[in-house]
XYZ file of C-alpha atoms in Angstrom:
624
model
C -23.737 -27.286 -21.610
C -20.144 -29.149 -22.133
C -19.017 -31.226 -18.720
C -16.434 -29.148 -16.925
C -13.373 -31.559 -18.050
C -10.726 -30.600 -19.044
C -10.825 -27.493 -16.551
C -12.856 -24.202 -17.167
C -14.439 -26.107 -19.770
C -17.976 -24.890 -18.511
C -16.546 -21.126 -18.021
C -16.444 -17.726 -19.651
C -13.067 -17.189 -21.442
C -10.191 -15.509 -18.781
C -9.454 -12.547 -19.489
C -5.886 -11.085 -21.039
C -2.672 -12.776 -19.744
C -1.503 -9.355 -18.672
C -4.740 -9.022 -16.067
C -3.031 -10.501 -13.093
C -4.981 -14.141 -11.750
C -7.500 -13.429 -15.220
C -9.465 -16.456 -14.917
C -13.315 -16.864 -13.491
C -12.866 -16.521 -9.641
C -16.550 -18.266 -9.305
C -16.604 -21.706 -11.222
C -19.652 -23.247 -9.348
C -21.993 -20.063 -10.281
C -20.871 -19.103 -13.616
C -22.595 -16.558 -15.824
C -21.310 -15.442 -19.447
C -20.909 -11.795 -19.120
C -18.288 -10.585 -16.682
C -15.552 -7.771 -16.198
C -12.362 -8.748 -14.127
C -11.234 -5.819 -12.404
C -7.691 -7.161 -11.436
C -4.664 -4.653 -12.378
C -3.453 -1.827 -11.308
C -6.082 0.515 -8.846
C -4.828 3.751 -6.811
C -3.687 2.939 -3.422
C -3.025 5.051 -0.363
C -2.218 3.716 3.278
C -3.696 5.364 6.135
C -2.114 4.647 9.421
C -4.170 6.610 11.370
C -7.738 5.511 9.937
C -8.249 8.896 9.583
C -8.685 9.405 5.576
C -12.224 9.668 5.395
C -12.131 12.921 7.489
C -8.885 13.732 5.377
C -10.822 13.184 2.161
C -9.220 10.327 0.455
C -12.527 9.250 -1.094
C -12.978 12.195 -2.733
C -9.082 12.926 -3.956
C -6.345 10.672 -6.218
C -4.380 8.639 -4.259
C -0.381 8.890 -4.400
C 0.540 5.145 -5.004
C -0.027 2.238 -6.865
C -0.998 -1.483 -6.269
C -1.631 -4.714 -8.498
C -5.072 -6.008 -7.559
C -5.397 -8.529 -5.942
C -2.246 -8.904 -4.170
C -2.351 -7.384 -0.767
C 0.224 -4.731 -0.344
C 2.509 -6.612 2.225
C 2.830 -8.644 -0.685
C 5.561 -8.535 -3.598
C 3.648 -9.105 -6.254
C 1.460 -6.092 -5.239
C 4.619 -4.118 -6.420
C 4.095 -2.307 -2.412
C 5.821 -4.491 -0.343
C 5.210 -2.811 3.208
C 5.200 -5.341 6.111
C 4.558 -2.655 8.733
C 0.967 -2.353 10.214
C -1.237 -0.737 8.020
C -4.094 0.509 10.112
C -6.444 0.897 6.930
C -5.352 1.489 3.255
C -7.497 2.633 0.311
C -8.110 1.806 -3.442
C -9.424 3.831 -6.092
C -10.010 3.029 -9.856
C -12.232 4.530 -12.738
C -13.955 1.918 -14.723
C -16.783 1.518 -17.686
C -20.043 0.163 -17.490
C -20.088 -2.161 -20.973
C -22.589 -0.449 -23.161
C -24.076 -4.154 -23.689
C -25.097 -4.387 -20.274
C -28.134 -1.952 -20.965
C -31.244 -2.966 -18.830
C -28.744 -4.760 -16.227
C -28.563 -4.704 -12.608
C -24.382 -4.194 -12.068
C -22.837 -6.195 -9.516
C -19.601 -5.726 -7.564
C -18.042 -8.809 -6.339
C -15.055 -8.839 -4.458
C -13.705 -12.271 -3.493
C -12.079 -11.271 0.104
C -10.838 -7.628 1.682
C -9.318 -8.128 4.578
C -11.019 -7.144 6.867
C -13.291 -4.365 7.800
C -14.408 -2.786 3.792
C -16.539 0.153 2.893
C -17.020 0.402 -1.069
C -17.936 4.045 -2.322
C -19.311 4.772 -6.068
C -19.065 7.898 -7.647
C -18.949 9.022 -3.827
C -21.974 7.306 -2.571
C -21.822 4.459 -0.213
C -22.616 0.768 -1.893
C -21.208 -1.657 0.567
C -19.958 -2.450 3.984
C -18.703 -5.668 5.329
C -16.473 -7.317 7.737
C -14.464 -10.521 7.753
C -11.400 -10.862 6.022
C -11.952 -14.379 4.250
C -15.216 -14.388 2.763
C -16.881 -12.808 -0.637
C -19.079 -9.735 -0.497
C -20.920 -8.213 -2.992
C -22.234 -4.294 -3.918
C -25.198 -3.316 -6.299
C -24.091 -0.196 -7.972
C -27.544 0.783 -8.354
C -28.252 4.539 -10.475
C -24.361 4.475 -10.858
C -23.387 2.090 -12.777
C -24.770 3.865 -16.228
C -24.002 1.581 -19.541
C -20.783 3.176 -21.180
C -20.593 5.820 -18.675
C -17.374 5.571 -16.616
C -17.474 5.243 -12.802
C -15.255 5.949 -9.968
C -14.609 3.132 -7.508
C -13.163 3.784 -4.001
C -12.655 0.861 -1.243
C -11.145 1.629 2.325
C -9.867 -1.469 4.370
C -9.317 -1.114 7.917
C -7.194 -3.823 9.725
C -6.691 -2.839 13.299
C -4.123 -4.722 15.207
C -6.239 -4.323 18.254
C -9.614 -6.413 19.750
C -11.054 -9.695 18.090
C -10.849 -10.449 14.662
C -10.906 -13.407 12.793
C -6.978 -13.692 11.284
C -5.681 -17.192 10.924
C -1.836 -16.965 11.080
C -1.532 -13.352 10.590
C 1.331 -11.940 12.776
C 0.249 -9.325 15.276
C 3.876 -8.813 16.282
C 5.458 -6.585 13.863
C 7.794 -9.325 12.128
C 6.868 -13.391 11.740
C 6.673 -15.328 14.859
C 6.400 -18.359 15.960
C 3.492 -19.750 13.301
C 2.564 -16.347 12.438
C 3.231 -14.805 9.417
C 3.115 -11.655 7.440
C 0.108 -9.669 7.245
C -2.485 -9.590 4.646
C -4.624 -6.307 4.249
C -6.975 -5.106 2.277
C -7.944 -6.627 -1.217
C -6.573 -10.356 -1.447
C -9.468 -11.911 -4.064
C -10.306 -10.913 -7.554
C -12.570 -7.959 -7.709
C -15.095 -8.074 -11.070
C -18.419 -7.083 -11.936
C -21.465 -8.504 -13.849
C -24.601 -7.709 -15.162
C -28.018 -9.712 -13.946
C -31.353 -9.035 -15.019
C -33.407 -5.842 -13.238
C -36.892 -8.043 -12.969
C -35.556 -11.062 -11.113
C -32.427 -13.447 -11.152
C -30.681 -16.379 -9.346
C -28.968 -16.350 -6.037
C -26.266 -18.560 -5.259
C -27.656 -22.073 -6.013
C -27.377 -24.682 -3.397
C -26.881 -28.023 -4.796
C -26.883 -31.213 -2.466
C -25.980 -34.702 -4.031
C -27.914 -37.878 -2.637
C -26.508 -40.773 -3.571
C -29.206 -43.229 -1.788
C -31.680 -42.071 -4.462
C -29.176 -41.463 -7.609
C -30.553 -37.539 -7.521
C -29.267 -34.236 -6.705
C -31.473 -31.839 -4.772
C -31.400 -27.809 -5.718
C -32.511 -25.125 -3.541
C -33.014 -22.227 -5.886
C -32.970 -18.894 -4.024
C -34.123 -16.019 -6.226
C -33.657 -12.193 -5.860
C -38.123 -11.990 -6.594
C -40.695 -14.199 -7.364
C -42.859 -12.973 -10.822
C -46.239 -14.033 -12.210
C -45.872 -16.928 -14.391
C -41.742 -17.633 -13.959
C -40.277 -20.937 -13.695
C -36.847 -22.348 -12.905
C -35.225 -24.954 -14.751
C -32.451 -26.888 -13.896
C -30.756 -29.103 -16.534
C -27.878 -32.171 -15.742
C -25.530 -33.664 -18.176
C -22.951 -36.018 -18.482
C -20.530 -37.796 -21.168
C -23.653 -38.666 -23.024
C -25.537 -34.977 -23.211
C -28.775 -34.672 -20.910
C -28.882 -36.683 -17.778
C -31.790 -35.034 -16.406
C -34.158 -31.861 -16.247
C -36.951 -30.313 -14.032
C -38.665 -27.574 -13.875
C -41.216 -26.239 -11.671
C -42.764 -22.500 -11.098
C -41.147 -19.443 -9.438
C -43.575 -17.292 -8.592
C -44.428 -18.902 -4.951
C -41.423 -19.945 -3.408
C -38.660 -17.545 -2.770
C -35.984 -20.800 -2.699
C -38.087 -23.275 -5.279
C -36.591 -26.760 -5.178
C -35.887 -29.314 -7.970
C -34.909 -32.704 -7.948
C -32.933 -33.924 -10.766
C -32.893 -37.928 -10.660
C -30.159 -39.577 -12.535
C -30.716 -42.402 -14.399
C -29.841 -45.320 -12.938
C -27.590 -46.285 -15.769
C -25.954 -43.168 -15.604
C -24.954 -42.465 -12.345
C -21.538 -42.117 -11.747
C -20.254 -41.514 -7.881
C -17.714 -38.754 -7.207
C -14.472 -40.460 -5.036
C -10.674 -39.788 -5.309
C -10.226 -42.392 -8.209
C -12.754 -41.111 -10.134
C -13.953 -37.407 -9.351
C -16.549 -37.464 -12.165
C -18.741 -34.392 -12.339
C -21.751 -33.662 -13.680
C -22.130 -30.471 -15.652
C -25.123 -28.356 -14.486
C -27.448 -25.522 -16.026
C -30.552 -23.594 -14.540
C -32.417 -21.209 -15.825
C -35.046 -18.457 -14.902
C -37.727 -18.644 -17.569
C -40.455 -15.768 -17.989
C -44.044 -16.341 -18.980
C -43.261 -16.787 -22.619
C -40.577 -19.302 -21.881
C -37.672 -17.019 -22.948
C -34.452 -17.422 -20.382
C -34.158 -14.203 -17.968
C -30.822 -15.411 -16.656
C -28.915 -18.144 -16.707
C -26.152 -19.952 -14.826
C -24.057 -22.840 -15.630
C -22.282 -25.317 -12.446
C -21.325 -28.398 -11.805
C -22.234 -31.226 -9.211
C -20.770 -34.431 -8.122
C -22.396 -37.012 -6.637
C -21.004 -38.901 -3.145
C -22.041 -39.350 0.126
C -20.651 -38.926 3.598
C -21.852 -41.257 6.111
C -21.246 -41.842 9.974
C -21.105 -45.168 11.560
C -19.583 -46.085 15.166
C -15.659 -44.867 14.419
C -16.252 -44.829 10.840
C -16.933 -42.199 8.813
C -17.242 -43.158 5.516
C -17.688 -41.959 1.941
C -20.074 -43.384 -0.669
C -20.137 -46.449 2.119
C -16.579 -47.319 2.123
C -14.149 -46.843 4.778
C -11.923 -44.418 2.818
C -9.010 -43.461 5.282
C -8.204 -39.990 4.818
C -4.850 -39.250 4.373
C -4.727 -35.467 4.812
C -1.754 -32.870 5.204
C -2.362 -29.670 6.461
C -2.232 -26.710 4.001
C -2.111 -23.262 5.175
C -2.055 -21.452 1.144
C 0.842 -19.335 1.753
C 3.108 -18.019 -0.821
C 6.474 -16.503 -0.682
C 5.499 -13.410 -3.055
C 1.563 -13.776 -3.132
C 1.014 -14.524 0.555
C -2.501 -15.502 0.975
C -2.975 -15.108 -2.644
C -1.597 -17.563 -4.944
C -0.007 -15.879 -7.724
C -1.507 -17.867 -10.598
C -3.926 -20.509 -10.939
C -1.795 -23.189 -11.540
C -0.547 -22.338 -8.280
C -3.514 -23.681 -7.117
C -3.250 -26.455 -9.103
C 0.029 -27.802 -8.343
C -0.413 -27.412 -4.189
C -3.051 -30.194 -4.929
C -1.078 -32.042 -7.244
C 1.952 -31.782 -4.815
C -0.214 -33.746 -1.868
C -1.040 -36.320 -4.057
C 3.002 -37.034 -5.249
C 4.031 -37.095 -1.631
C 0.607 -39.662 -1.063
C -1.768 -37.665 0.553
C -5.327 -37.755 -0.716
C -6.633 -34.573 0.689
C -5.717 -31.693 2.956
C -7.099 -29.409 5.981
C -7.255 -26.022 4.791
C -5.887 -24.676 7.849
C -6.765 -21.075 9.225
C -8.073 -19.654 5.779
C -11.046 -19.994 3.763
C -9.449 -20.922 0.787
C -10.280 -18.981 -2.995
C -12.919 -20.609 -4.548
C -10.945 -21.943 -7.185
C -9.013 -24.452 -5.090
C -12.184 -26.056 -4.269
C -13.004 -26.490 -7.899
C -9.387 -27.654 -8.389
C -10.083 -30.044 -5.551
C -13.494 -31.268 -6.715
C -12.059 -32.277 -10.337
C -9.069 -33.843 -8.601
C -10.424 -35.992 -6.222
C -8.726 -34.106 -3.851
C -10.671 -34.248 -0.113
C -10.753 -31.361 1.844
C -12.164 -30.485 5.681
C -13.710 -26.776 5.179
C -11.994 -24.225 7.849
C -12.318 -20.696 9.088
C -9.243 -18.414 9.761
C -10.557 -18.418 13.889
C -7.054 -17.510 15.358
C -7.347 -13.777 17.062
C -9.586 -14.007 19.796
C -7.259 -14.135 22.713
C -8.064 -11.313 24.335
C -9.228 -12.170 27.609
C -8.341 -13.228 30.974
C -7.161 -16.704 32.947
C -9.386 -19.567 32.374
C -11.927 -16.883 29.880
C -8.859 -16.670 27.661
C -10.691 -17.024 24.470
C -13.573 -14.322 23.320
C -14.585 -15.182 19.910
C -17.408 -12.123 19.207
C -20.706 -12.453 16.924
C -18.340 -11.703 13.734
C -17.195 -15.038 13.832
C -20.860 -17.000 13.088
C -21.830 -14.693 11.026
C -18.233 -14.726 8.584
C -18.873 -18.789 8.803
C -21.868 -18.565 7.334
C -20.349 -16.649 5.037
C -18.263 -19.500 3.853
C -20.772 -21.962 4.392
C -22.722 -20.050 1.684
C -20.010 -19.913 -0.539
C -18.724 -23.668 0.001
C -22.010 -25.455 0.224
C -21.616 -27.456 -3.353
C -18.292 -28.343 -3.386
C -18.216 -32.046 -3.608
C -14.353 -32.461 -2.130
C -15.022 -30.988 0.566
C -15.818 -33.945 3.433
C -16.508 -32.000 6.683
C -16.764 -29.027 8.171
C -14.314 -27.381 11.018
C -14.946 -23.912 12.260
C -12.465 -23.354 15.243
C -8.884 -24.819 15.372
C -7.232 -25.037 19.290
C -9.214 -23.683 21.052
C -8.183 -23.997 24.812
C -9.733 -23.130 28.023
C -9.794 -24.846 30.996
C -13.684 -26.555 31.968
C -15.283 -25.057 34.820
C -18.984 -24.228 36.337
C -19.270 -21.301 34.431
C -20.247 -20.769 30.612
C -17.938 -18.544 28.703
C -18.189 -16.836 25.449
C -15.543 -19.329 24.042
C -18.809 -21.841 25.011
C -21.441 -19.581 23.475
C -19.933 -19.043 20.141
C -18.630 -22.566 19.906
C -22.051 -24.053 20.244
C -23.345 -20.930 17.885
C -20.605 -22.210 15.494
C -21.202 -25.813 15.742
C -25.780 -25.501 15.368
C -24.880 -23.097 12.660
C -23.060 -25.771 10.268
C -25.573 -28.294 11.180
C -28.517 -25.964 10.473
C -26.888 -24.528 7.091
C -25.605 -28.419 6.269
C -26.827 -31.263 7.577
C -25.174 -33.908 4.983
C -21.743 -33.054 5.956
C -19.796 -34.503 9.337
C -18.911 -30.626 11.709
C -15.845 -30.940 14.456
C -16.589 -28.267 16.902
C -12.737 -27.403 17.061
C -9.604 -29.200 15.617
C -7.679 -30.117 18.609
C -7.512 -29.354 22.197
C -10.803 -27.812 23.433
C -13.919 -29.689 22.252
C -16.671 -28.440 24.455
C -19.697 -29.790 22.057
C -20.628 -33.192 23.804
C -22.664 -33.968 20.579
C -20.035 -33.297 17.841
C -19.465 -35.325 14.979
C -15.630 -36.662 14.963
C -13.528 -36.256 17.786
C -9.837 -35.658 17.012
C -6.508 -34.559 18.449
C -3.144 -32.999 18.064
C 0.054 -34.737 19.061
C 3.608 -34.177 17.456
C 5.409 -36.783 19.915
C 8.232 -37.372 17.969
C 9.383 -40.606 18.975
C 7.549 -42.903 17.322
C 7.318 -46.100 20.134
C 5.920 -42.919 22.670
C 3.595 -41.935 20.136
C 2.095 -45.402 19.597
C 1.520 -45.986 23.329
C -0.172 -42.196 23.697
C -2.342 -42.895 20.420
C -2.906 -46.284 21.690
C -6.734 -46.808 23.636
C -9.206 -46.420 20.790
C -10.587 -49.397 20.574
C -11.363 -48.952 24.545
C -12.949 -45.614 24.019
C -9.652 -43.780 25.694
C -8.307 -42.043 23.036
C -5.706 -39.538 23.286
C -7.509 -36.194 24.601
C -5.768 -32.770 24.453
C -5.681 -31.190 28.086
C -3.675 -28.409 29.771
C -0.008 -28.771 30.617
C -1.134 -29.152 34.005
C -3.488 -31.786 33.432
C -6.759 -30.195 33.650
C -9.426 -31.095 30.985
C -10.215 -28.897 27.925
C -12.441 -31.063 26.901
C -15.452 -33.044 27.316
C -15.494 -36.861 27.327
C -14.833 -38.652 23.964
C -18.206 -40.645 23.198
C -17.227 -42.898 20.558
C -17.174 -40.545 17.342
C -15.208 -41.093 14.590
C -11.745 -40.146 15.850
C -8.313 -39.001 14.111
C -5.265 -37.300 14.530
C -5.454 -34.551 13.292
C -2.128 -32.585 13.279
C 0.861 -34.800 14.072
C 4.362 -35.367 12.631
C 5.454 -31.309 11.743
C 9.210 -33.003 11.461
C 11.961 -30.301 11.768
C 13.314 -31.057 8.012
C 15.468 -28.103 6.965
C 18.166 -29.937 4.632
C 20.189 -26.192 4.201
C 20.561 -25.620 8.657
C 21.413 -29.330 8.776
C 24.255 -28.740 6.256
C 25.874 -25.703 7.083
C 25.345 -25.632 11.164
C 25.352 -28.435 14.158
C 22.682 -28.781 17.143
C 19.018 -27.442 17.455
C 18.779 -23.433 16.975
C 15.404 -22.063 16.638
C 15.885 -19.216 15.833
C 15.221 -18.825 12.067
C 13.984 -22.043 11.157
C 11.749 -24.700 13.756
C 9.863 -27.324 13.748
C 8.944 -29.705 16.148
C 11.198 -32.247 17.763
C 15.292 -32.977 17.189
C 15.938 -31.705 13.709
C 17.146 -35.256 11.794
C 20.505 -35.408 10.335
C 19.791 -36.396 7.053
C 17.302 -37.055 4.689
C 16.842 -40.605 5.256
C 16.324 -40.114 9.106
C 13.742 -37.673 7.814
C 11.404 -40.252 5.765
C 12.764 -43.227 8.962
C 10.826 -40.984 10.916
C 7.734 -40.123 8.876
C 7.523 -43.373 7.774
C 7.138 -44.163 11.910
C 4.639 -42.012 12.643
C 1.968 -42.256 9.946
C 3.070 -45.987 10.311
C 1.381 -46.183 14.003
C -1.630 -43.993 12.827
C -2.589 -46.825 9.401
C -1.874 -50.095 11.561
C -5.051 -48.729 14.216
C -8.509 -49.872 12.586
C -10.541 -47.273 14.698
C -8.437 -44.447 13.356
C -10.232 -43.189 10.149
C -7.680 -40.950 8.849
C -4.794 -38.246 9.889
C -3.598 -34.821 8.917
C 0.256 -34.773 8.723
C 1.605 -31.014 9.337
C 2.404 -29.301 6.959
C 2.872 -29.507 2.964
C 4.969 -26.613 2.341
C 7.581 -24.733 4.634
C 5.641 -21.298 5.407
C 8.184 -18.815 6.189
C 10.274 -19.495 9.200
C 8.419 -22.586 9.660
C 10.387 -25.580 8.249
C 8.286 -28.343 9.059
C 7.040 -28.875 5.535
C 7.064 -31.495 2.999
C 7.995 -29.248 0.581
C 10.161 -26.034 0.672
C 8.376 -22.339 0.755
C 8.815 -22.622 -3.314
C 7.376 -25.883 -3.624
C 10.806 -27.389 -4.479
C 11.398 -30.767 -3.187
C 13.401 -31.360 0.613
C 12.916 -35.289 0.015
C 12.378 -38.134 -2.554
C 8.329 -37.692 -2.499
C 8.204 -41.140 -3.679
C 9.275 -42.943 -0.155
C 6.668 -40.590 1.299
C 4.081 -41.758 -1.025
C 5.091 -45.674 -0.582
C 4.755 -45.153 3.006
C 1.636 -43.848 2.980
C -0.548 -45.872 0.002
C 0.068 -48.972 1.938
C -3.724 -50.091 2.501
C -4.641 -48.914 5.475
C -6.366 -51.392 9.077
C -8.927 -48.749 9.053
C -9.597 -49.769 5.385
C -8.735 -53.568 5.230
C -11.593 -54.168 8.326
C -13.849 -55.097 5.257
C -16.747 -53.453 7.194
C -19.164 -51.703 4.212
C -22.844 -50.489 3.769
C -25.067 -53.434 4.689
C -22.246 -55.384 6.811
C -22.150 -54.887 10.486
């Protein structure tokens, strides 16, 4: 098992450079034997949602589309922005005659958003939510070298609660809404796993108190006289091993204990990681199936205002990053797409990001993890306002259960430092419990329950109705720097800036002393081609927020002000500055649409690197 440095060193081989986005969409679960089914499928749009009675399962459908690039997309080779009520796929595909005695899986990393999956015209899969990986056994189907007809319908209804993030549901972009994505958005792929019993998506959970990583082990059946084995290496080869039996415990545990003089902690200057293989073993000792990971091991840690990693006051420096693309949308159109968004933060000085209304591809997180790049885990929550003054806000049951979803999917990830499933919420506080209530406390004992090593926010911004939440945050893009200081001044009284309604009435409950930040500030108006070519402050193509500056070097003045106020407080643990990249009409970004530069990066980064109050306090484990 080699260390997963350089990257996709631990990985089956991509496939051809003419399969659009080739590479292994699952780097923390890895098995050898895989089919990518990017490329070109059938596609059909069906306005009317009425093509099952119309029988577009069982006919050829008129169009084309590249998989997995939505079709409002231009690298889909569709490019329809209109609302597309559902759409369907359709593509023939062969079992690999060397996957005899297999179970065939269908994976699909995210359809957007309600999916049925038909093979050879029987029903394998349903699921809804729009940002989270599903999977179908093909069952009697899927026949070794027999070819087999695949048919998916989307639907993506305008209409009623869904979860969307920043997906328009005008007809053009508005506002911070942007073009649709429907349908398939994620690599879709298959693989083989053993009929008599194989692994489920491994949980691993660093503890850095104890040098060890604990494994929960979930397995699809339990066997006379199988064991699980999970082995950890490093630089040096083996690290570690254990092994216990699998035949009692549908999850078995391990605990894999590093050596003392091998233990290396995971932070943004050094993201080491520990490669990682477990096995199912049969009675004989022979490997049923086998998977290959990674882990790193960190800690996150709450004390007072401080929230701290591996027992330092690390002061996040975060930018908010929404993963939009210009011809990809959602979908970034290569991996090293991925790759340089993260690389881009850390020019400008940031050392990690929000991934703001989207669950990110999996990839980024692995990106992330071998970066050093921290991340707050977020859900796409935006498309529940559908009700009425003051119960404005009716999240429905789809929401827990897609964030558990994620959780799922996310667990392992060592960049990622909290957890954040709702962004502005807003509703005033009264005597009576809404849904927007329900679900939020449903959200919030969900994260804790599913991970309890991890800091949860109930909601970014505005409406924190969880007295008990971890970290208690805000949003303010005050502009003026000497206004922002005094509104983001009281922290060290315990009367921090709180969100409320324009007409003063709470959102929120009382701030208890949590770990606090600002968590979406700045969003500077910085469009260097409207300051150029016209005078004053139209909105109309291009906003951000505040007086659009004149020049570049009124930009950075400004910047340079704000995140200023935010490092001089020692209570403040960290901020997210909005946004890295301009996303469509929005021009508030670092960086333009196309990742191009707007400003020298390098006064952003000098303004930002400066150490920190929150980090000079000198407060550490075993100091009060």
């Amino acid at each position: 098992m080699s260390l997963p440095h350089p990257a996709d060193a631990h990985l089956p081989a991509p496939h051809p450079s003419d399969v659009p986005r080739p590479e292994y969409p699952r780097p923390q679960f890895a098995r050898d034997a895989w089919l990518n089914l990017n490329g070109e499928w059938q596609f059909e749009t069906d306005r009317a949602d009425t093509g099952l009675e119309r029988g577009l399962r069982d006919r050829e459908l008129t169009d084309r589309v590249v998989v997995p690039f939505c079709p409002e997309s231009e690298l889909s080779g569709i490019g329809e922005t209109d609302f597309l009520e559902a759409v369907w796929y359709r593509r023939t595909v062969t079992v690999p005659a060397e996957w005899a005695d297999a179970r065939v899986l269908l994976h699909f990393g995210a359809v957007d958003h309600d999916t049925t999956v038909w093979a050879d015209g029987v029903e394998v899969a349903r699921h809804r939510g729009g940002f989270t990986p599903f999977t179908a056994d093909l069952g009697e189907a899927a026949v070794p070298g027999r070819e087999i007809t695949l048919v998916v319908r989307a639907r993506d209804s305008r209409h009623g609660v869904q979860a969307r993030g920043k997906q328009s549901t005008w007809y053009a972009n508005s506002h911070a809404h942007y073009t649709r994505t429907t349908g398939i958005w994620q690599t879709v792929w298959m693989e083989p796993v053993p009929r008599s019993v194989s692994l489920r998506r491994p949980r691993i959970t660093p503890d850095l108190a104890s040098g060890s990583f604990f494994l929960e082990l979930p397995l699809t059946a339990n066997l006379p006289g199988h064991r699980v084995r999970a082995v950890l290496t490093d630089d040096r080869g083996e690290a570690a091993r254990a092994e216990t039996r699998a035949d009692l415990d549908l999850a078995p545990r391990l605990v894999l204990p590093v050596p003392e003089d091998r233990r290396r902690v995971w932070s943004p200057e050094d993201p080491y990681l520990y490669g990682l293989a477990i096995e199912v073993l049969d009675a004989d000792g022979n490997a049923v199936d086998t998977v290959r990971s990674y882990a790193g091991l960190r800690s996150v840690a709450i004390h007072g205002k401080r929230l701290l990693l591996n027992g330092e006051p690390v002061f996040q420096r975060l930018v908010l990053d929404q993963g939009y693309y210009p011809d990809g949308l959602m979908t970034a159109p290569t991996d090293a797409d991925l790759v340089r968004d993260i690389e881009l933060g850390l020019r400008a000085g940031f050392n990690g990001a929000r991934l703001h209304q989207k669950v990110f591809e999996e990839r980024y997180l692995y990106h992330a993890d071998r970066l050093g790049y921290l991340v707050w885990g977020e859900f796409g929550d935006w498309g529940c306002e559908v009700g009425v003054r003051d119960d404005n806000q009716r999240p429905d049951a789809s929401y827990v259960a897609e964030w558990l979803e994620a959780l799922e999917r996310d667990h392992s990830h060592p960049s990622i430092v909290g957890w954040c499933p709702l962004n502005e919420t807003y509703q005033h506080l009264h005597d009576r419990v809404t849904q927007l209530d329900d679900v939020t406390r449903a959200m919030f004992l969900a994260t804790k329950q599913a991970d309890p090593t991890r800091p949860v926010i109930d909601a970014s911004g505005y409406a924190h109705r969880i007295a008990e939440t971890d970290v208690y945050d805000s949003h303010l893009y005050e502009q003026d720097p000497a206004r922002f200081a005094e509104q983001m001044s009281g922290l060290d009284r315990d009367q921090p800036f709180v969100n409320a309604a324009p007409d003063g009435r709470p959102w929120s409950v009382p701030y208890r002393g949590q770990p606090y930040f600002c968590s979406e500030f700045g969003g500077i108006w910085w469009d260097p081609e409207a300051a150029a070519s016209t005078a004053g402050n139209d909105q109309a193509d291009s906003w951000g927020y505040g007086e659009r500056p004149r020049t570049a070097e009124e930009f950075t003045g400004r910047f340079t002000a704000l995140t200023g106020v935010l490092l001089s407080d020692p209570d403040m643990f960290g901020y997210c500055y909005t946004q890295l990249t301009d996303v469509f009409q929005e021009r508030n970004g670092v960086y333009r649409f196309d990742r191009s530069e707007k400003v020298d990066t390098t006064v952003l980064r000098d303004a930002q690197t400066r150490p920190a109050a929150y980090e000079k306090s000198g407060w550490a484990v075993g100091t009060d």
